[in-house]
Short mmCIF file of C-alpha atoms in Angstrom, two decimals:
data_model
loop_
_atom_site.label_atom_id
_atom_site.label_comp_id
_atom_site.label_asym_id
_atom_site.label_seq_id
_atom_site.Cartn_x
_atom_site.Cartn_y
_atom_site.Cartn_z
CA MET A 1 120.01 161.39 71.37
CA ALA A 2 120.56 158.02 71.76
CA ALA A 3 124.44 158.03 72.11
CA THR A 4 123.47 160.29 75.71
CA LYS A 5 121.33 157.43 76.52
CA LYS A 6 123.82 154.91 76.21
CA ALA A 7 126.57 156.36 78.46
CA VAL A 8 123.41 157.47 81.17
CA LEU A 9 122.16 153.26 80.95
CA GLY A 10 125.56 151.58 80.67
CA GLN A 11 124.98 148.25 81.81
CA LEU A 12 122.11 146.87 82.12
CA VAL A 13 120.99 142.95 83.59
CA GLY A 14 118.40 141.23 82.29
CA ALA A 15 115.09 138.81 83.60
CA VAL A 16 112.59 136.26 82.23
CA ASP A 17 109.85 136.04 84.47
CA GLN A 18 107.65 133.08 83.13
CA GLY A 19 104.60 132.43 85.15
CA THR A 20 101.20 130.86 85.22
CA SER A 21 99.51 132.85 82.69
CA SER A 22 102.44 134.95 81.47
CA THR A 23 105.89 135.44 79.96
CA ARG A 24 107.77 138.83 80.17
CA PHE A 25 111.37 139.79 79.83
CA SER A 26 112.47 142.88 81.94
CA VAL A 27 115.25 144.37 81.03
CA PHE A 28 116.89 146.66 84.27
CA ASN A 29 119.89 149.56 85.18
CA PRO A 30 121.64 147.52 88.39
CA LYS A 31 122.87 151.01 89.94
CA THR A 32 119.57 152.93 90.05
CA ALA A 33 117.05 148.86 90.11
CA GLU A 34 114.52 151.48 86.94
CA LEU A 35 113.88 149.34 84.55
CA VAL A 36 114.44 150.17 81.42
CA SER A 37 111.44 148.12 79.15
CA HIS A 38 109.86 144.90 78.80
CA HIS A 39 107.89 143.03 77.66
CA GLN A 40 104.72 140.33 78.23
CA VAL A 41 103.07 137.54 76.86
CA GLU A 42 99.97 135.51 77.58
CA ILE A 43 99.84 131.95 78.06
CA LYS A 44 97.78 129.67 77.29
CA GLN A 45 96.07 126.96 80.24
CA GLU A 46 95.14 123.68 78.71
CA PHE A 47 92.51 122.00 80.87
CA PRO A 48 91.72 118.27 79.41
CA LYS A 49 90.25 117.01 81.80
CA GLU A 50 88.49 118.13 85.39
CA GLY A 51 90.68 118.95 88.24
CA TRP A 52 93.50 118.95 85.23
CA VAL A 53 96.18 121.72 84.21
CA GLU A 54 98.84 122.08 81.54
CA GLN A 55 100.81 124.15 79.16
CA ASP A 56 102.77 123.29 76.51
CA PRO A 57 106.97 123.35 77.51
CA LYS A 58 107.36 124.86 73.17
CA GLU A 59 104.70 127.68 74.41
CA ILE A 60 106.15 128.73 76.88
CA LEU A 61 109.80 128.38 75.53
CA GLN A 62 108.98 130.18 72.19
CA SER A 63 107.44 132.80 75.07
CA VAL A 64 110.52 133.27 76.11
CA TYR A 65 112.00 134.26 72.76
CA GLU A 66 109.62 135.52 71.79
CA CYS A 67 109.87 137.89 74.88
CA ILE A 68 113.28 138.44 74.86
CA GLU A 69 113.72 139.48 70.74
CA LYS A 70 110.38 142.26 71.58
CA THR A 71 112.61 143.67 74.41
CA CYS A 72 115.51 144.26 72.53
CA GLU A 73 113.51 145.88 69.38
CA LYS A 74 112.17 148.27 71.98
CA LEU A 75 115.87 149.13 73.20
CA GLY A 76 116.92 149.84 69.73
CA GLN A 77 119.25 152.75 70.12
CA LEU A 78 119.92 151.82 73.97
CA ASN A 79 122.60 148.91 72.15
CA ILE A 80 121.88 145.55 73.14
CA SER A 81 125.17 144.50 73.84
CA ASN A 82 125.21 146.30 76.91
CA ILE A 83 123.27 142.92 79.37
CA LYS A 84 125.97 141.92 80.65
CA ALA A 85 123.31 138.92 82.10
CA ILE A 86 120.01 136.87 82.25
CA GLY A 87 118.46 136.33 85.43
CA ILE A 88 115.17 133.37 85.66
CA SER A 89 112.60 133.66 87.77
CA ASN A 90 109.69 130.78 87.44
CA GLN A 91 106.42 128.92 88.13
CA ARG A 92 107.49 126.67 90.72
CA GLU A 93 106.50 122.69 90.84
CA THR A 94 104.64 123.44 87.20
CA THR A 95 106.80 119.71 86.19
CA VAL A 96 108.26 118.58 82.37
CA VAL A 97 109.80 115.51 81.34
CA TRP A 98 111.32 115.91 77.99
CA ASP A 99 114.25 113.72 75.26
CA LYS A 100 117.49 115.12 75.53
CA LEU A 101 118.62 113.75 72.51
CA THR A 102 116.16 115.22 70.80
CA GLY A 103 115.07 118.34 72.87
CA GLU A 104 111.70 117.55 72.56
CA PRO A 105 109.02 117.48 76.21
CA LEU A 106 107.74 114.06 76.60
CA TYR A 107 104.43 115.56 77.90
CA ASN A 108 102.60 118.73 78.28
CA ALA A 109 104.38 120.72 81.69
CA VAL A 110 101.87 119.55 84.65
CA VAL A 111 101.11 122.48 86.26
CA TRP A 112 100.81 122.74 89.90
CA LEU A 113 96.99 123.98 90.44
CA ASP A 114 97.00 119.84 89.05
CA LEU A 115 94.60 118.12 90.58
CA ARG A 116 95.16 114.90 89.53
CA THR A 117 97.20 112.96 91.23
CA GLN A 118 94.89 113.61 94.81
CA SER A 119 94.33 109.40 95.20
CA THR A 120 98.67 108.97 94.45
CA VAL A 121 98.49 111.87 97.54
CA GLU A 122 96.58 109.55 99.97
CA SER A 123 97.65 105.95 99.16
CA LEU A 124 100.88 107.36 99.38
CA SER A 125 99.52 109.36 102.80
CA LYS A 126 98.57 105.72 104.33
CA SER A 127 102.23 104.41 104.08
CA ILE A 128 104.81 107.23 105.87
CA PRO A 129 104.71 106.24 110.00
CA VAL A 130 102.57 108.33 112.05
CA ASN A 131 105.83 109.20 114.47
CA ASN A 132 108.27 109.97 111.78
CA ASN A 133 106.95 112.30 108.81
CA PHE A 134 110.34 112.05 106.84
CA VAL A 135 108.22 113.39 103.93
CA LYS A 136 107.49 117.02 105.75
CA THR A 137 111.49 116.55 108.18
CA LYS A 138 113.13 116.42 105.54
CA THR A 139 111.36 119.26 102.71
CA GLY A 140 109.63 121.37 104.83
CA LEU A 141 106.63 120.04 103.47
CA PRO A 142 103.37 118.19 103.76
CA LEU A 143 102.19 115.45 100.89
CA SER A 144 99.98 117.85 98.17
CA THR A 145 99.19 117.68 94.64
CA TYR A 146 100.98 120.72 94.85
CA PHE A 147 104.55 119.36 94.40
CA SER A 148 106.87 117.95 91.97
CA ALA A 149 107.05 114.65 93.16
CA VAL A 150 103.93 113.20 92.72
CA LYS A 151 103.52 115.16 89.34
CA LEU A 152 106.34 113.45 87.87
CA ARG A 153 105.62 110.15 90.06
CA TRP A 154 101.91 109.93 87.50
CA LEU A 155 103.72 110.78 84.84
CA LEU A 156 105.96 108.08 85.24
CA ALA A 157 103.09 105.42 85.93
CA ASN A 158 100.88 106.97 83.05
CA VAL A 159 102.74 107.79 79.93
CA ARG A 160 104.44 104.80 77.75
CA LYS A 161 106.70 107.62 76.62
CA VAL A 162 108.15 108.47 79.79
CA GLN A 163 108.66 105.22 80.69
CA LYS A 164 110.51 104.34 77.60
CA ALA A 165 112.62 107.33 77.55
CA VAL A 166 114.01 106.47 80.99
CA GLU A 167 114.07 103.18 80.09
CA GLU A 168 116.11 103.77 77.50
CA ASP A 169 118.47 106.91 79.80
CA ARG A 170 116.68 108.98 77.57
CA ALA A 171 114.40 111.35 79.79
CA LEU A 172 115.55 114.63 81.64
CA PHE A 173 113.14 116.18 83.88
CA GLY A 174 112.68 119.75 85.57
CA THR A 175 110.63 122.32 86.92
CA ILE A 176 110.12 125.37 83.70
CA ASP A 177 113.58 126.71 85.61
CA SER A 178 115.64 123.90 84.42
CA TRP A 179 112.97 123.34 81.32
CA LEU A 180 114.44 126.85 80.15
CA ILE A 181 118.42 127.10 81.09
CA TRP A 182 118.45 123.55 79.72
CA SER A 183 116.91 125.25 76.29
CA LEU A 184 118.57 128.36 76.58
CA THR A 185 122.32 127.19 76.62
CA GLY A 186 121.88 124.33 73.78
CA GLY A 187 119.04 121.82 74.13
CA ALA A 188 120.24 118.81 72.69
CA SER A 189 123.02 120.75 71.78
CA GLY A 190 125.31 121.09 74.95
CA GLY A 191 122.78 121.56 77.16
CA VAL A 192 122.82 122.71 80.91
CA HIS A 193 120.19 120.67 83.62
CA CYS A 194 120.17 122.86 86.42
CA THR A 195 118.13 123.87 89.09
CA ASP A 196 118.94 126.41 92.35
CA VAL A 197 118.41 124.91 95.30
CA THR A 198 114.67 127.72 95.41
CA ASN A 199 113.09 125.31 93.03
CA ALA A 200 114.80 121.75 93.97
CA SER A 201 113.26 122.57 98.15
CA ARG A 202 109.34 122.75 96.03
CA THR A 203 109.58 119.03 94.50
CA MET A 204 109.41 117.20 97.34
CA LEU A 205 112.67 114.87 96.25
CA PHE A 206 115.23 118.01 98.03
CA ASN A 207 117.05 117.87 101.45
CA ILE A 208 116.63 121.51 102.50
CA HIS A 209 119.02 120.23 105.65
CA SER A 210 121.45 118.92 102.99
CA LEU A 211 120.34 120.66 100.10
CA GLU A 212 121.06 117.76 98.16
CA TRP A 213 118.13 115.17 96.29
CA ASP A 214 117.28 112.81 98.40
CA LYS A 215 117.60 109.05 97.80
CA GLU A 216 115.14 108.38 100.75
CA LEU A 217 112.43 110.96 99.15
CA CYS A 218 113.45 109.26 95.71
CA GLU A 219 112.33 105.91 96.26
CA PHE A 220 109.61 106.60 98.32
CA PHE A 221 108.03 108.42 95.06
CA GLU A 222 109.93 105.49 92.61
CA VAL A 223 111.56 108.58 90.97
CA PRO A 224 115.22 107.49 89.46
CA MET A 225 117.81 110.12 90.29
CA LYS A 226 119.35 109.74 87.20
CA ILE A 227 116.02 111.89 85.43
CA LEU A 228 116.89 114.81 88.57
CA PRO A 229 119.32 117.99 87.51
CA SER A 230 122.33 119.53 89.58
CA VAL A 231 121.33 121.60 91.85
CA ARG A 232 123.06 125.34 92.47
CA SER A 233 123.01 128.59 94.36
CA SER A 234 120.69 130.94 93.05
CA SER A 235 123.62 133.31 91.72
CA GLU A 236 126.15 132.12 90.07
CA ILE A 237 126.81 131.49 85.96
CA TYR A 238 125.16 128.32 84.75
CA GLY A 239 125.57 128.23 81.24
CA LEU A 240 125.69 131.02 77.88
CA MET A 241 122.95 131.93 75.64
CA LYS A 242 123.03 129.93 72.44
CA ALA A 243 120.79 131.78 69.97
CA GLY A 244 118.97 134.98 69.36
CA ALA A 245 119.09 138.35 70.18
CA LEU A 246 121.30 137.65 73.33
CA GLU A 247 123.40 135.10 72.34
CA GLY A 248 126.67 134.70 74.35
CA VAL A 249 124.92 136.69 77.40
CA PRO A 250 125.50 134.54 80.33
CA ILE A 251 122.30 132.95 82.35
CA SER A 252 124.07 134.03 85.88
CA GLY A 253 120.41 133.30 88.11
CA CYS A 254 117.81 130.89 89.29
CA LEU A 255 114.46 131.75 91.26
CA GLY A 256 111.32 130.55 92.03
CA ASP A 257 109.08 132.98 91.50
CA GLN A 258 108.02 133.93 95.02
CA SER A 259 111.94 133.55 96.05
CA ALA A 260 112.80 136.50 93.91
CA ALA A 261 110.05 138.59 95.07
CA LEU A 262 111.70 138.36 98.99
CA VAL A 263 114.67 139.18 96.97
CA GLY A 264 113.06 141.72 94.51
CA GLN A 265 111.34 143.25 97.73
CA LEU A 266 115.46 143.34 99.14
CA CYS A 267 113.28 141.26 102.25
CA PHE A 268 117.37 140.00 103.58
CA GLN A 269 116.57 140.25 107.21
CA ASP A 270 115.02 138.06 109.43
CA GLY A 271 111.32 138.57 109.98
CA GLN A 272 110.81 140.69 106.94
CA ALA A 273 107.79 139.56 104.64
CA LYS A 274 106.27 140.16 100.98
CA ASN A 275 102.99 138.83 99.58
CA THR A 276 102.93 137.94 96.10
CA TYR A 277 99.43 138.54 93.97
CA GLY A 278 99.05 136.48 90.80
CA THR A 279 97.62 133.44 89.43
CA GLY A 280 97.61 132.47 93.45
CA CYS A 281 98.86 134.77 96.25
CA PHE A 282 102.45 133.31 98.35
CA LEU A 283 103.29 135.18 101.74
CA LEU A 284 107.01 134.82 101.81
CA CYS A 285 108.62 135.54 105.52
CA ASN A 286 112.06 135.44 105.67
CA THR A 287 113.55 133.53 108.77
CA GLY A 288 117.30 133.35 108.21
CA HIS A 289 119.48 130.80 108.95
CA LYS A 290 116.49 128.62 110.78
CA CYS A 291 114.72 125.52 109.44
CA ILE A 292 111.46 126.95 111.65
CA PHE A 293 108.32 124.49 111.33
CA SER A 294 105.13 125.57 111.63
CA LYS A 295 102.70 124.33 113.35
CA HIS A 296 99.84 126.44 111.53
CA GLY A 297 99.59 124.40 108.30
CA LEU A 298 102.19 126.92 106.75
CA LEU A 299 105.83 125.49 104.67
CA THR A 300 109.08 125.74 105.35
CA THR A 301 111.29 126.51 102.23
CA VAL A 302 114.67 127.89 100.83
CA ALA A 303 114.32 131.42 100.07
CA TYR A 304 117.07 131.82 99.13
CA LYS A 305 121.32 131.28 98.51
CA LEU A 306 122.77 134.42 96.15
CA GLY A 307 126.49 132.60 95.67
CA ARG A 308 128.16 129.05 95.80
CA ASP A 309 129.88 129.69 99.23
CA LYS A 310 126.44 131.70 100.77
CA PRO A 311 124.89 130.55 103.35
CA VAL A 312 121.60 129.85 102.63
CA HIS A 313 117.88 131.49 104.12
CA TYR A 314 115.14 130.23 105.10
CA ALA A 315 111.62 131.49 104.79
CA LEU A 316 107.96 130.73 105.79
CA GLU A 317 105.09 130.47 103.36
CA GLY A 318 101.53 130.47 103.09
CA SER A 319 100.01 129.60 99.37
CA VAL A 320 96.67 130.10 98.02
CA ALA A 321 96.34 128.63 94.88
CA ILE A 322 93.88 130.68 93.10
CA ALA A 323 94.48 135.07 93.41
CA GLY A 324 94.37 136.07 89.90
CA ALA A 325 93.12 133.25 88.79
CA VAL A 326 89.61 134.37 89.56
CA VAL A 327 89.84 137.35 87.82
CA ARG A 328 90.59 135.27 84.76
CA TRP A 329 88.06 132.41 85.47
CA LEU A 330 85.25 135.84 85.59
CA ARG A 331 86.74 136.67 81.99
CA ASP A 332 86.54 133.87 80.26
CA ASN A 333 84.29 131.17 82.50
CA LEU A 334 81.34 133.75 83.47
CA GLY A 335 81.67 136.61 80.85
CA ILE A 336 81.08 139.58 83.31
CA ILE A 337 84.51 141.05 82.72
CA LYS A 338 86.00 141.32 78.92
CA THR A 339 89.36 142.76 80.45
CA SER A 340 91.30 142.13 84.00
CA GLY A 341 91.51 145.61 84.52
CA GLU A 342 87.59 145.77 84.87
CA ILE A 343 87.20 143.83 88.07
CA GLU A 344 87.88 147.57 89.92
CA LYS A 345 85.84 148.69 88.03
CA LEU A 346 82.45 146.45 88.79
CA ALA A 347 83.26 146.64 92.55
CA LYS A 348 84.23 150.45 93.18
CA GLU A 349 80.79 150.77 91.55
CA VAL A 350 79.10 148.74 94.98
CA GLY A 351 81.46 149.25 97.66
CA SER A 352 79.99 146.98 99.36
CA SER A 353 78.76 142.73 98.96
CA TYR A 354 76.73 143.01 100.63
CA GLY A 355 77.04 139.69 102.08
CA CYS A 356 77.94 137.89 99.90
CA TYR A 357 81.07 135.74 99.83
CA PHE A 358 83.27 133.71 97.65
CA VAL A 359 85.42 131.28 98.47
CA PRO A 360 87.58 130.15 95.27
CA ALA A 361 88.87 127.25 95.95
CA PHE A 362 88.79 125.51 92.87
CA SER A 363 91.90 123.47 93.61
CA GLY A 364 91.00 122.63 97.05
CA LEU A 365 92.52 125.02 100.15
CA TYR A 366 96.28 124.95 100.48
CA ALA A 367 97.49 127.21 103.49
CA PRO A 368 96.01 126.84 105.72
CA TYR A 369 94.32 124.12 105.92
CA TRP A 370 95.40 122.05 103.40
CA GLU A 371 92.05 120.38 102.31
CA PRO A 372 91.84 119.31 99.02
CA SER A 373 88.13 118.38 99.65
CA ALA A 374 86.92 121.85 98.83
CA ARG A 375 85.34 123.76 96.06
CA GLY A 376 84.60 126.91 94.30
CA ILE A 377 80.84 128.32 96.80
CA ILE A 378 79.29 131.82 96.31
CA CYS A 379 76.65 132.48 99.17
CA GLY A 380 75.39 134.60 101.04
CA LEU A 381 73.12 135.50 97.20
CA THR A 382 70.21 137.77 97.69
CA GLN A 383 67.54 138.78 94.52
CA PHE A 384 69.65 142.51 95.02
CA THR A 385 73.09 140.48 94.06
CA ASN A 386 75.03 141.83 90.96
CA LYS A 387 77.69 140.99 88.73
CA CYS A 388 79.03 144.05 90.79
CA HIS A 389 78.74 142.89 93.86
CA ILE A 390 80.26 139.00 92.95
CA ALA A 391 83.22 141.08 91.64
CA PHE A 392 83.59 142.86 94.52
CA ALA A 393 83.94 139.32 96.59
CA SER A 394 86.18 137.77 94.29
CA LEU A 395 88.47 141.02 95.55
CA GLU A 396 87.69 140.53 99.12
CA ALA A 397 88.58 136.28 99.25
CA LEU A 398 91.88 137.05 98.31
CA CYS A 399 92.20 139.28 100.97
CA PHE A 400 90.85 136.96 103.01
CA GLN A 401 92.87 134.23 102.41
CA THR A 402 95.59 136.05 102.99
CA ARG A 403 94.03 137.46 106.74
CA GLU A 404 93.89 133.51 107.19
CA ILE A 405 97.76 133.16 106.36
CA LEU A 406 99.19 135.78 108.16
CA ASP A 407 97.61 134.44 111.76
CA ALA A 408 99.35 130.99 110.55
CA MET A 409 102.51 133.20 110.12
CA ASN A 410 102.18 135.77 113.51
CA ARG A 411 101.58 132.59 115.47
CA ASP A 412 104.57 130.56 114.55
CA CYS A 413 106.70 133.51 114.42
CA GLY A 414 105.34 135.34 117.73
CA ILE A 415 106.08 138.61 116.10
CA PRO A 416 102.90 140.05 114.41
CA LEU A 417 104.41 141.99 111.40
CA SER A 418 103.54 145.78 111.44
CA HIS A 419 102.77 146.15 107.77
CA LEU A 420 102.55 144.09 104.71
CA GLN A 421 104.78 144.13 101.67
CA VAL A 422 103.04 143.78 98.66
CA ASP A 423 103.81 142.68 95.07
CA GLY A 424 102.89 141.40 91.95
CA GLY A 425 99.97 142.04 88.74
CA MET A 426 97.01 142.86 90.99
CA THR A 427 98.51 145.35 93.10
CA LYS A 428 97.59 147.87 90.57
CA ASN A 429 93.91 147.40 91.65
CA LYS A 430 93.62 150.09 94.14
CA ILE A 431 90.63 148.71 95.68
CA LEU A 432 92.80 144.92 95.93
CA MET A 433 95.61 147.34 98.36
CA GLN A 434 92.45 149.22 99.65
CA LEU A 435 90.56 146.42 101.42
CA GLN A 436 93.56 144.36 102.19
CA ALA A 437 94.75 146.73 104.55
CA ASP A 438 90.99 147.43 106.37
CA ILE A 439 91.31 143.63 106.50
CA LEU A 440 94.60 142.94 108.19
CA TYR A 441 93.78 145.82 109.65
CA ILE A 442 97.38 147.08 109.43
CA PRO A 443 99.63 149.51 106.59
CA VAL A 444 99.60 147.94 103.31
CA VAL A 445 103.43 148.83 101.56
CA LYS A 446 103.60 148.50 97.55
CA PRO A 447 106.77 149.51 95.00
CA LEU A 448 105.81 151.57 92.93
CA MET A 449 107.64 149.84 90.37
CA PRO A 450 105.44 146.01 90.17
CA GLU A 451 108.31 143.93 88.42
CA THR A 452 109.93 142.58 92.04
CA THR A 453 109.86 139.09 90.73
CA ALA A 454 111.92 140.44 87.59
CA LEU A 455 114.17 142.37 89.78
CA GLY A 456 115.06 139.94 92.23
CA ALA A 457 115.92 137.27 89.85
CA ALA A 458 117.83 140.48 87.77
CA MET A 459 119.59 141.59 90.73
CA ALA A 460 120.59 137.64 91.82
CA ALA A 461 121.87 137.26 87.56
CA GLY A 462 124.28 140.47 87.84
CA ALA A 463 125.37 139.65 91.37
CA ALA A 464 126.80 136.25 90.07
CA GLU A 465 130.27 135.84 90.59
CA GLY A 466 132.51 136.13 86.71
CA VAL A 467 129.37 139.44 86.30
CA GLY A 468 129.32 141.17 89.41
CA VAL A 469 127.64 144.32 88.03
CA TRP A 470 125.47 144.75 90.90
CA SER A 471 126.25 145.05 94.31
CA LEU A 472 123.65 143.34 96.93
CA GLU A 473 125.76 145.13 99.85
CA PRO A 474 123.00 146.24 102.11
CA GLU A 475 124.56 150.45 101.49
CA ASP A 476 124.44 149.82 97.85
CA LEU A 477 120.67 148.75 97.70
CA SER A 478 118.61 151.72 95.99
CA ALA A 479 115.76 152.58 98.38
CA VAL A 480 112.72 151.76 96.61
CA THR A 481 110.21 154.47 96.12
CA MET A 482 106.72 153.04 97.89
CA GLU A 483 102.68 153.81 98.05
CA ARG A 484 101.32 153.15 101.19
CA PHE A 485 98.02 152.10 102.29
CA GLU A 486 96.18 152.46 105.63
CA PRO A 487 92.68 150.70 106.86
CA GLN A 488 89.77 152.96 106.94
CA ILE A 489 87.85 151.18 108.76
CA ASN A 490 86.99 150.40 112.43
CA ALA A 491 88.85 146.74 114.05
CA LYS A 492 85.55 145.28 114.81
CA GLU A 493 84.53 145.71 111.04
CA SER A 494 86.85 143.76 110.34
CA GLU A 495 86.35 141.43 112.73
CA ILE A 496 83.46 140.89 111.38
CA ARG A 497 83.79 140.18 107.70
CA TYR A 498 86.96 137.98 108.77
CA SER A 499 84.68 135.48 110.68
CA THR A 500 81.82 135.39 108.11
CA TRP A 501 84.69 134.69 105.41
CA LYS A 502 85.27 131.58 107.96
CA LYS A 503 82.45 130.59 107.67
CA ALA A 504 82.15 130.72 104.57
CA VAL A 505 84.61 128.41 104.09
CA MET A 506 83.40 125.75 106.03
CA LYS A 507 81.08 125.68 103.59
CA SER A 508 82.94 124.99 100.66
CA MET A 509 85.01 121.84 102.25
CA GLY A 510 83.77 118.03 102.24
CA TRP A 511 82.18 118.79 98.71
CA VAL A 512 84.10 116.25 96.37
CA SER A 513 85.31 112.76 98.17
CA THR A 514 88.44 111.38 95.45
CA GLN A 515 88.72 108.12 92.93
CA SER A 516 90.71 105.89 93.96
CA SER A 517 92.36 104.67 90.38
CA GLU A 518 95.95 105.57 90.34
CA ASN A 519 95.55 106.92 86.62
CA GLY A 520 94.36 110.28 87.66
CA ASP A 521 91.27 108.69 85.28
CA PRO A 522 88.43 108.69 87.42
CA SER A 523 85.25 107.18 85.27
CA ILE A 524 80.88 108.46 86.80
CA PHE A 525 80.82 104.92 85.84
CA SER A 526 83.35 102.99 88.85
CA SER A 527 81.04 102.48 91.47
CA LEU A 528 78.50 100.61 89.48
CA PRO A 529 78.63 96.64 88.02
CA LEU A 530 80.82 96.04 84.88
CA GLY A 531 77.50 95.19 82.98
CA PHE A 532 75.96 98.15 83.70
CA PHE A 533 79.05 99.83 82.72
CA ILE A 534 79.48 98.18 79.62
CA VAL A 535 75.82 99.63 78.12
CA SER A 536 76.25 102.72 79.19
CA SER A 537 79.83 102.95 77.87
CA MET A 538 78.28 101.40 74.44
CA VAL A 539 74.85 103.99 74.53
CA MET A 540 77.30 106.61 74.86
CA LEU A 541 79.33 105.91 72.55
CA ILE A 542 76.48 105.62 69.28
CA GLY A 543 74.77 108.72 71.15
CA ALA A 544 77.95 110.29 70.65
CA ARG A 545 77.42 113.36 68.85
CA TYR A 546 74.78 113.40 71.31
CA LEU A 547 76.28 113.87 74.47
CA SER A 548 79.63 115.02 73.51
CA GLY A 549 78.42 117.60 76.12
CA VAL A 550 79.31 115.31 79.33
CA PRO A 551 82.45 115.47 81.17
#
């Protein structure tokens, strides 16, 4: 039986999908794009202060090794030597600095959602000429806490271990892909320090026209260029696995997770778009070889470059900070569900939010507003409202946010989408998918195999020069089996619900004013006289055991 399976499967390609909430390793058959086996591990997030989000880089690396080992165990008799290449897709913008001599991280990974750099962003904004926004022109990105450059600047300014390592030429910077590739290809014993163009384009240090690190940007953000990784295409051999079950296998694909999903959804033509529902929500539209700069709050980013000598493709992107993270919040913070899957059951019980609207702006609002002062609100509550209505409103919020981005994209591109391709863990939720079709008032089309992010990374790895087990020629690409959700409400009702949501969004703005401190450590006493601050500090110290719950 095992021999028969081996013969049927033939060559295989693996893919690491390292996301904000979890890591998974998946193995695909390049002839059919079929998922053969996979394993997933949840990743912890740490919140040391309000607005701060961190992860342990060593835990992330260990989770990758664990997922690879467990998947290889599951493959069992299928012969893991059939795995010819490995691709990596990763949460983007999350920032790591480590010691190249010891391989040790010098601080936790600062996650893309982290808000500690808001005061830095505000002070930097004042030094950009209004008539020459060179940051936006070169990078396609607005100056925001979202991207890596300001996180790296914070680490360089506030963490002595990082400063010392830079002074002694021991520090390396990377997004999660760089940290993983360097570690998996040998680490301190010859690891390859590189990234790909898609991840580089999310740092705010990379010129998306010349496809190189930009000296002017690095000087502006006070980042030493010597700590940056080399930039490669998304599909080429970077190095070989140096340990574990797949030792000797080439790592030959690398894409930021949203670019990987675009490739996995086969959005290779201009105007094709996909929306991924993960921790955040990300709508990307392929704009081909043209950089289209948005006038409606979207980002211009690198979509992919599938080979050293292949042309670069660009995309317009709308980013929503909180999507699946709102379900995790309902589970972990409010306790109204025990598992993420329960939200669908609660929402189904009521079939409507009954006028309850939820704006989950936990990290401010991203596209199309870029409003860091926003905070989450639930409004329209009555005595009738219960947890089922809040669950339904949470799902609706994701759909409304996607509608805002799609409207902006339609205005920028001038060609409205006839349907929306979707992927990501939350697409298993049928109520969410139907709501999305109703609120967009166009069909929502979902692949029956939801692991399109991992699939995109596997395709890039398998197609790399020197591997060549996966053809990306149009005639060789397998058609993906789809499930389709058609709108079931009338357009007028959809518009009423959407306009009420927009009112709620307006109410969510302006909730916080940021501190001016550069160290990202705002104090509740910062505006009080020094003497009162000292007395208060002593009181807090003496009564620490009683005041331990005070932020």
